[in-house]
mmCIF file of N, CA and C in Angstrom:
data_model
loop_
_atom_site.group_PDB
_atom_site.id
_atom_site.type_symbol
_atom_site.label_atom_id
_atom_site.label_comp_id
_atom_site.label_asym_id
_atom_site.label_seq_id
_atom_site.Cartn_x
_atom_site.Cartn_y
_atom_site.Cartn_z
ATOM 1 N N MET D 1 80.294 -155.575 1.904
ATOM 2 C CA MET D 1 78.998 -155.299 1.332
ATOM 3 C C MET D 1 77.901 -155.738 2.316
ATOM 4 N N GLU D 2 76.873 -154.969 2.425
ATOM 5 C CA GLU D 2 75.771 -155.220 3.343
ATOM 6 C C GLU D 2 74.862 -156.330 2.810
ATOM 7 N N ALA D 3 74.406 -157.220 3.714
ATOM 8 C CA ALA D 3 73.512 -158.307 3.318
ATOM 9 C C ALA D 3 72.180 -157.743 2.834
ATOM 10 N N ARG D 4 71.707 -158.239 1.719
ATOM 11 C CA ARG D 4 70.421 -157.809 1.171
ATOM 12 C C ARG D 4 69.290 -158.736 1.602
ATOM 13 N N THR D 5 69.611 -160.029 1.872
ATOM 14 C CA THR D 5 68.598 -160.972 2.334
ATOM 15 C C THR D 5 69.170 -161.848 3.438
ATOM 16 N N ILE D 6 68.282 -162.325 4.295
ATOM 17 C CA ILE D 6 68.636 -163.287 5.343
ATOM 18 C C ILE D 6 67.661 -164.445 5.219
ATOM 19 N N ASP D 7 68.177 -165.652 4.949
ATOM 20 C CA ASP D 7 67.348 -166.846 4.846
ATOM 21 C C ASP D 7 66.986 -167.312 6.256
ATOM 22 N N LEU D 8 65.690 -167.430 6.525
ATOM 23 C CA LEU D 8 65.229 -167.867 7.843
ATOM 24 C C LEU D 8 64.821 -169.330 7.858
ATOM 25 N N GLY D 9 64.881 -170.009 6.720
ATOM 26 C CA GLY D 9 64.455 -171.399 6.651
ATOM 27 C C GLY D 9 62.937 -171.502 6.681
ATOM 28 N N GLY D 10 62.426 -172.695 6.449
ATOM 29 C CA GLY D 10 60.996 -172.913 6.487
ATOM 30 C C GLY D 10 60.229 -172.145 5.430
ATOM 31 N N GLY D 11 60.920 -171.710 4.374
ATOM 32 C CA GLY D 11 60.257 -170.974 3.309
ATOM 33 C C GLY D 11 60.104 -169.491 3.572
ATOM 34 N N TYR D 12 60.883 -168.946 4.505
ATOM 35 C CA TYR D 12 60.829 -167.512 4.815
ATOM 36 C C TYR D 12 62.205 -166.893 4.674
ATOM 37 N N ARG D 13 62.219 -165.628 4.301
ATOM 38 C CA ARG D 13 63.458 -164.853 4.293
ATOM 39 C C ARG D 13 63.110 -163.389 4.548
ATOM 40 N N LEU D 14 64.127 -162.655 4.992
ATOM 41 C CA LEU D 14 64.003 -161.209 5.154
ATOM 42 C C LEU D 14 64.778 -160.551 4.031
ATOM 43 N N ARG D 15 64.184 -159.554 3.424
ATOM 44 C CA ARG D 15 64.850 -158.786 2.376
ATOM 45 C C ARG D 15 64.958 -157.344 2.849
ATOM 46 N N ARG D 16 66.133 -156.765 2.676
ATOM 47 C CA ARG D 16 66.361 -155.384 3.073
ATOM 48 C C ARG D 16 65.432 -154.494 2.256
ATOM 49 N N PHE D 17 64.578 -153.720 2.938
ATOM 50 C CA PHE D 17 63.643 -152.831 2.268
ATOM 51 C C PHE D 17 64.254 -151.446 2.100
ATOM 52 N N ASP D 18 64.819 -150.931 3.195
ATOM 53 C CA ASP D 18 65.542 -149.663 3.156
ATOM 54 C C ASP D 18 66.555 -149.688 4.294
ATOM 55 N N ALA D 19 67.157 -148.566 4.598
ATOM 56 C CA ALA D 19 68.223 -148.536 5.600
ATOM 57 C C ALA D 19 67.761 -148.941 7.000
ATOM 58 N N ARG D 20 66.461 -148.892 7.271
ATOM 59 C CA ARG D 20 65.971 -149.184 8.620
ATOM 60 C C ARG D 20 64.971 -150.319 8.714
ATOM 61 N N ASN D 21 64.583 -150.899 7.589
ATOM 62 C CA ASN D 21 63.506 -151.887 7.623
ATOM 63 C C ASN D 21 63.828 -153.135 6.821
ATOM 64 N N TRP D 22 63.275 -154.254 7.303
ATOM 65 C CA TRP D 22 63.324 -155.534 6.623
ATOM 66 C C TRP D 22 61.909 -155.904 6.193
ATOM 67 N N MET D 23 61.781 -156.540 5.030
ATOM 68 C CA MET D 23 60.495 -157.021 4.541
ATOM 69 C C MET D 23 60.518 -158.546 4.574
ATOM 70 N N LEU D 24 59.446 -159.143 5.113
ATOM 71 C CA LEU D 24 59.345 -160.595 5.168
ATOM 72 C C LEU D 24 58.805 -161.116 3.849
ATOM 73 N N GLN D 25 59.452 -162.171 3.326
ATOM 74 C CA GLN D 25 59.000 -162.824 2.101
ATOM 75 C C GLN D 25 58.820 -164.318 2.375
ATOM 76 N N GLN D 26 57.912 -164.923 1.609
ATOM 77 C CA GLN D 26 57.644 -166.349 1.742
ATOM 78 C C GLN D 26 57.740 -167.004 0.373
ATOM 79 N N TRP D 27 58.346 -168.207 0.330
ATOM 80 C CA TRP D 27 58.475 -168.965 -0.902
ATOM 81 C C TRP D 27 57.187 -169.760 -1.085
ATOM 82 N N LYS D 28 56.398 -169.408 -2.107
ATOM 83 C CA LYS D 28 55.158 -170.145 -2.336
ATOM 84 C C LYS D 28 54.658 -169.915 -3.759
ATOM 85 N N ALA D 29 53.762 -170.819 -4.147
ATOM 86 C CA ALA D 29 53.122 -170.717 -5.455
ATOM 87 C C ALA D 29 52.005 -169.685 -5.375
ATOM 88 N N PRO D 30 51.633 -169.102 -6.508
ATOM 89 C CA PRO D 30 50.542 -168.130 -6.488
ATOM 90 C C PRO D 30 49.206 -168.805 -6.170
ATOM 91 N N ASP D 31 48.271 -168.029 -5.711
ATOM 92 C CA ASP D 31 46.924 -168.505 -5.430
ATOM 93 C C ASP D 31 46.277 -168.904 -6.755
ATOM 94 N N PRO D 32 45.790 -170.164 -6.881
ATOM 95 C CA PRO D 32 45.194 -170.585 -8.149
ATOM 96 C C PRO D 32 43.942 -169.783 -8.524
ATOM 97 N N ALA D 33 43.306 -169.157 -7.549
ATOM 98 C CA ALA D 33 42.109 -168.355 -7.820
ATOM 99 C C ALA D 33 42.456 -166.985 -8.398
ATOM 100 N N ASN D 34 43.744 -166.641 -8.373
ATOM 101 C CA ASN D 34 44.180 -165.348 -8.904
ATOM 102 C C ASN D 34 44.330 -165.448 -10.421
ATOM 103 N N GLY D 35 43.416 -164.871 -11.140
ATOM 104 C CA GLY D 35 43.459 -164.918 -12.599
ATOM 105 C C GLY D 35 44.555 -164.073 -13.206
ATOM 106 N N ARG D 36 45.145 -163.180 -12.421
ATOM 107 C CA ARG D 36 46.198 -162.294 -12.934
ATOM 108 C C ARG D 36 47.585 -162.911 -12.832
ATOM 109 N N ALA D 37 47.706 -164.066 -12.190
ATOM 110 C CA ALA D 37 49.019 -164.697 -12.022
ATOM 111 C C ALA D 37 49.592 -165.066 -13.387
ATOM 112 N N LYS D 38 50.829 -164.690 -13.627
ATOM 113 C CA LYS D 38 51.470 -164.941 -14.912
ATOM 114 C C LYS D 38 52.054 -166.341 -14.998
ATOM 115 N N THR D 39 52.308 -166.949 -13.838
ATOM 116 C CA THR D 39 52.904 -168.277 -13.803
ATOM 117 C C THR D 39 52.402 -169.017 -12.570
ATOM 118 N N SER D 40 52.481 -170.326 -12.609
ATOM 119 C CA SER D 40 52.097 -171.125 -11.441
ATOM 120 C C SER D 40 53.329 -171.584 -10.665
ATOM 121 N N GLU D 41 54.496 -171.131 -11.102
ATOM 122 C CA GLU D 41 55.747 -171.498 -10.439
ATOM 123 C C GLU D 41 55.871 -170.801 -9.085
ATOM 124 N N PRO D 42 56.368 -171.515 -8.069
ATOM 125 C CA PRO D 42 56.602 -170.843 -6.787
ATOM 126 C C PRO D 42 57.725 -169.818 -6.904
ATOM 127 N N ARG D 43 57.668 -168.797 -6.078
ATOM 128 C CA ARG D 43 58.713 -167.768 -6.033
ATOM 129 C C ARG D 43 58.594 -167.036 -4.702
ATOM 130 N N TRP D 44 59.557 -166.152 -4.430
ATOM 131 C CA TRP D 44 59.507 -165.353 -3.210
ATOM 132 C C TRP D 44 58.411 -164.307 -3.359
ATOM 133 N N ARG D 45 57.509 -164.268 -2.394
ATOM 134 C CA ARG D 45 56.395 -163.316 -2.408
ATOM 135 C C ARG D 45 56.416 -162.488 -1.124
ATOM 136 N N ASP D 46 56.182 -161.198 -1.257
ATOM 137 C CA ASP D 46 56.129 -160.320 -0.100
ATOM 138 C C ASP D 46 54.906 -160.664 0.741
ATOM 139 N N THR D 47 55.080 -160.688 2.070
ATOM 140 C CA THR D 47 53.954 -160.971 2.966
ATOM 141 C C THR D 47 53.251 -159.696 3.412
ATOM 142 N N GLY D 48 53.895 -158.542 3.200
ATOM 143 C CA GLY D 48 53.319 -157.280 3.661
ATOM 144 C C GLY D 48 53.715 -156.932 5.085
ATOM 145 N N ASN D 49 54.638 -157.707 5.652
ATOM 146 C CA ASN D 49 55.105 -157.463 7.013
ATOM 147 C C ASN D 49 56.510 -156.872 6.982
ATOM 148 N N TYR D 50 56.705 -155.792 7.757
ATOM 149 C CA TYR D 50 57.983 -155.085 7.807
ATOM 150 C C TYR D 50 58.476 -155.025 9.247
ATOM 151 N N PHE D 51 59.795 -155.114 9.427
ATOM 152 C CA PHE D 51 60.388 -155.137 10.759
ATOM 153 C C PHE D 51 61.617 -154.241 10.800
ATOM 154 N N GLN D 52 61.828 -153.634 11.945
ATOM 155 C CA GLN D 52 63.030 -152.835 12.142
ATOM 156 C C GLN D 52 64.120 -153.624 12.847
ATOM 157 N N THR D 53 63.739 -154.717 13.514
ATOM 158 C CA THR D 53 64.739 -155.527 14.211
ATOM 159 C C THR D 53 64.621 -156.986 13.793
ATOM 160 N N LEU D 54 65.738 -157.664 13.810
ATOM 161 C CA LEU D 54 65.761 -159.077 13.479
ATOM 162 C C LEU D 54 64.986 -159.881 14.526
ATOM 163 N N GLY D 55 65.095 -159.506 15.787
ATOM 164 C CA GLY D 55 64.388 -160.219 16.855
ATOM 165 C C GLY D 55 62.883 -160.207 16.658
ATOM 166 N N ALA D 56 62.339 -159.065 16.288
ATOM 167 C CA ALA D 56 60.893 -158.966 16.047
ATOM 168 C C ALA D 56 60.491 -159.832 14.854
ATOM 169 N N ALA D 57 61.314 -159.862 13.820
ATOM 170 C CA ALA D 57 61.014 -160.681 12.641
ATOM 171 C C ALA D 57 61.042 -162.167 12.995
ATOM 172 N N LEU D 58 62.045 -162.594 13.760
ATOM 173 C CA LEU D 58 62.143 -163.999 14.149
ATOM 174 C C LEU D 58 60.963 -164.419 15.016
ATOM 175 N N ALA D 59 60.560 -163.573 15.952
ATOM 176 C CA ALA D 59 59.405 -163.883 16.799
ATOM 177 C C ALA D 59 58.144 -164.001 15.947
ATOM 178 N N PHE D 60 57.984 -163.126 14.967
ATOM 179 C CA PHE D 60 56.820 -163.162 14.089
ATOM 180 C C PHE D 60 56.790 -164.452 13.276
ATOM 181 N N VAL D 61 57.940 -164.838 12.697
ATOM 182 C CA VAL D 61 58.004 -166.056 11.888
ATOM 183 C C VAL D 61 57.723 -167.278 12.756
ATOM 184 N N LEU D 62 58.266 -167.323 13.959
ATOM 185 C CA LEU D 62 57.989 -168.434 14.868
ATOM 186 C C LEU D 62 56.488 -168.535 15.134
ATOM 187 N N GLU D 63 55.846 -167.426 15.478
ATOM 188 C CA GLU D 63 54.402 -167.415 15.731
ATOM 189 C C GLU D 63 53.616 -167.839 14.497
ATOM 190 N N ARG D 64 54.000 -167.333 13.341
ATOM 191 C CA ARG D 64 53.279 -167.652 12.101
ATOM 192 C C ARG D 64 53.389 -169.127 11.774
ATOM 193 N N ARG D 65 54.581 -169.683 11.906
ATOM 194 C CA ARG D 65 54.767 -171.105 11.633
ATOM 195 C C ARG D 65 54.035 -171.959 12.654
ATOM 196 N N MET D 66 54.016 -171.543 13.898
ATOM 197 C CA MET D 66 53.268 -172.287 14.920
ATOM 198 C C MET D 66 51.793 -172.325 14.552
ATOM 199 N N ARG D 67 51.251 -171.214 14.109
ATOM 200 C CA ARG D 67 49.836 -171.142 13.734
ATOM 201 C C ARG D 67 49.557 -171.968 12.486
ATOM 202 N N ASP D 68 50.410 -171.849 11.477
ATOM 203 C CA ASP D 68 50.154 -172.478 10.190
ATOM 204 C C ASP D 68 50.453 -173.977 10.152
ATOM 205 N N GLU D 69 51.384 -174.443 10.968
ATOM 206 C CA GLU D 69 51.826 -175.833 10.892
ATOM 207 C C GLU D 69 51.230 -176.722 11.977
ATOM 208 N N GLY D 70 50.420 -176.181 12.862
ATOM 209 C CA GLY D 70 49.886 -176.956 13.977
ATOM 210 C C GLY D 70 48.743 -177.861 13.594
ATOM 211 N N GLY D 71 48.590 -178.921 14.374
ATOM 212 C CA GLY D 71 47.475 -179.843 14.172
ATOM 213 C C GLY D 71 46.262 -179.401 14.979
ATOM 214 N N PRO D 72 45.075 -179.912 14.627
ATOM 215 C CA PRO D 72 43.850 -179.469 15.300
ATOM 216 C C PRO D 72 43.761 -179.895 16.772
ATOM 217 N N ASP D 73 44.333 -181.041 17.111
ATOM 218 C CA ASP D 73 44.243 -181.550 18.485
ATOM 219 C C ASP D 73 45.623 -181.705 19.109
ATOM 220 N N GLU D 74 46.461 -180.716 18.935
ATOM 221 C CA GLU D 74 47.839 -180.775 19.418
ATOM 222 C C GLU D 74 47.886 -180.525 20.923
ATOM 223 N N SER D 75 48.652 -181.351 21.620
ATOM 224 C CA SER D 75 48.816 -181.144 23.062
ATOM 225 C C SER D 75 49.811 -180.017 23.310
ATOM 226 N N LEU D 76 49.798 -179.508 24.513
ATOM 227 C CA LEU D 76 50.754 -178.463 24.877
ATOM 228 C C LEU D 76 52.185 -178.968 24.735
ATOM 229 N N ALA D 77 52.438 -180.198 25.155
ATOM 230 C CA ALA D 77 53.785 -180.770 25.048
ATOM 231 C C ALA D 77 54.224 -180.845 23.591
ATOM 232 N N ASP D 78 53.300 -181.257 22.699
ATOM 233 C CA ASP D 78 53.634 -181.319 21.277
ATOM 234 C C ASP D 78 53.896 -179.929 20.711
ATOM 235 N N ALA D 79 53.086 -178.958 21.108
ATOM 236 C CA ALA D 79 53.264 -177.579 20.638
ATOM 237 C C ALA D 79 54.602 -177.024 21.114
ATOM 238 N N MET D 80 54.961 -177.289 22.347
ATOM 239 C CA MET D 80 56.243 -176.809 22.874
ATOM 240 C C MET D 80 57.411 -177.474 22.140
ATOM 241 N N ALA D 81 57.293 -178.773 21.861
ATOM 242 C CA ALA D 81 58.351 -179.476 21.125
ATOM 243 C C ALA D 81 58.477 -178.912 19.709
ATOM 244 N N ARG D 82 57.344 -178.614 19.077
ATOM 245 C CA ARG D 82 57.368 -178.041 17.733
ATOM 246 C C ARG D 82 57.978 -176.643 17.750
ATOM 247 N N ALA D 83 57.634 -175.846 18.762
ATOM 248 C CA ALA D 83 58.209 -174.501 18.889
ATOM 249 C C ALA D 83 59.728 -174.590 19.048
ATOM 250 N N GLN D 84 60.189 -175.541 19.848
ATOM 251 C CA GLN D 84 61.628 -175.739 20.045
ATOM 252 C C GLN D 84 62.289 -176.140 18.729
ATOM 253 N N SER D 85 61.636 -177.004 17.970
ATOM 254 C CA SER D 85 62.175 -177.450 16.688
ATOM 255 C C SER D 85 62.277 -176.286 15.697
ATOM 256 N N ILE D 86 61.243 -175.464 15.630
ATOM 257 C CA ILE D 86 61.269 -174.298 14.743
ATOM 258 C C ILE D 86 62.352 -173.324 15.183
ATOM 259 N N ARG D 87 62.461 -173.092 16.494
ATOM 260 C CA ARG D 87 63.503 -172.199 17.008
ATOM 261 C C ARG D 87 64.880 -172.715 16.636
ATOM 262 N N ASP D 88 65.099 -174.019 16.821
ATOM 263 C CA ASP D 88 66.391 -174.608 16.474
ATOM 264 C C ASP D 88 66.684 -174.464 14.980
ATOM 265 N N GLU D 89 65.654 -174.627 14.154
ATOM 266 C CA GLU D 89 65.831 -174.468 12.713
ATOM 267 C C GLU D 89 66.202 -173.033 12.371
ATOM 268 N N LEU D 90 65.526 -172.067 12.990
ATOM 269 C CA LEU D 90 65.845 -170.663 12.738
ATOM 270 C C LEU D 90 67.268 -170.333 13.175
ATOM 271 N N MET D 91 67.707 -170.930 14.265
ATOM 272 C CA MET D 91 69.056 -170.658 14.771
ATOM 273 C C MET D 91 70.134 -171.323 13.914
ATOM 274 N N ALA D 92 69.803 -172.452 13.244
ATOM 275 C CA ALA D 92 70.790 -173.214 12.504
ATOM 276 C C ALA D 92 71.009 -172.718 11.085
ATOM 277 N N VAL D 93 70.073 -171.970 10.547
ATOM 278 C CA VAL D 93 70.202 -171.508 9.153
ATOM 279 C C VAL D 93 71.390 -170.585 9.031
ATOM 280 N N ARG D 94 72.192 -170.819 8.015
ATOM 281 C CA ARG D 94 73.382 -169.986 7.794
ATOM 282 C C ARG D 94 73.322 -169.348 6.444
#
């Protein structure tokens, strides 16, 4: 049976959209400003990003996490160490 989802760790996963595309999803709570939210419980939410290759999806998630998790005065050495840590986490998820 074909895999329907791939867990990427860090609160991200890829879900099979169709025979040629993957959709990126993120585990998070709804925006509290959204009055239409039915629940405040976290769940998998579509990010609106689609990929045809796993490599492109992994590069995107690495970039997104680097942007979202970085500190305001991070040195290049710290950023490189964090990138290595995220890469290792993506590689270790089974």
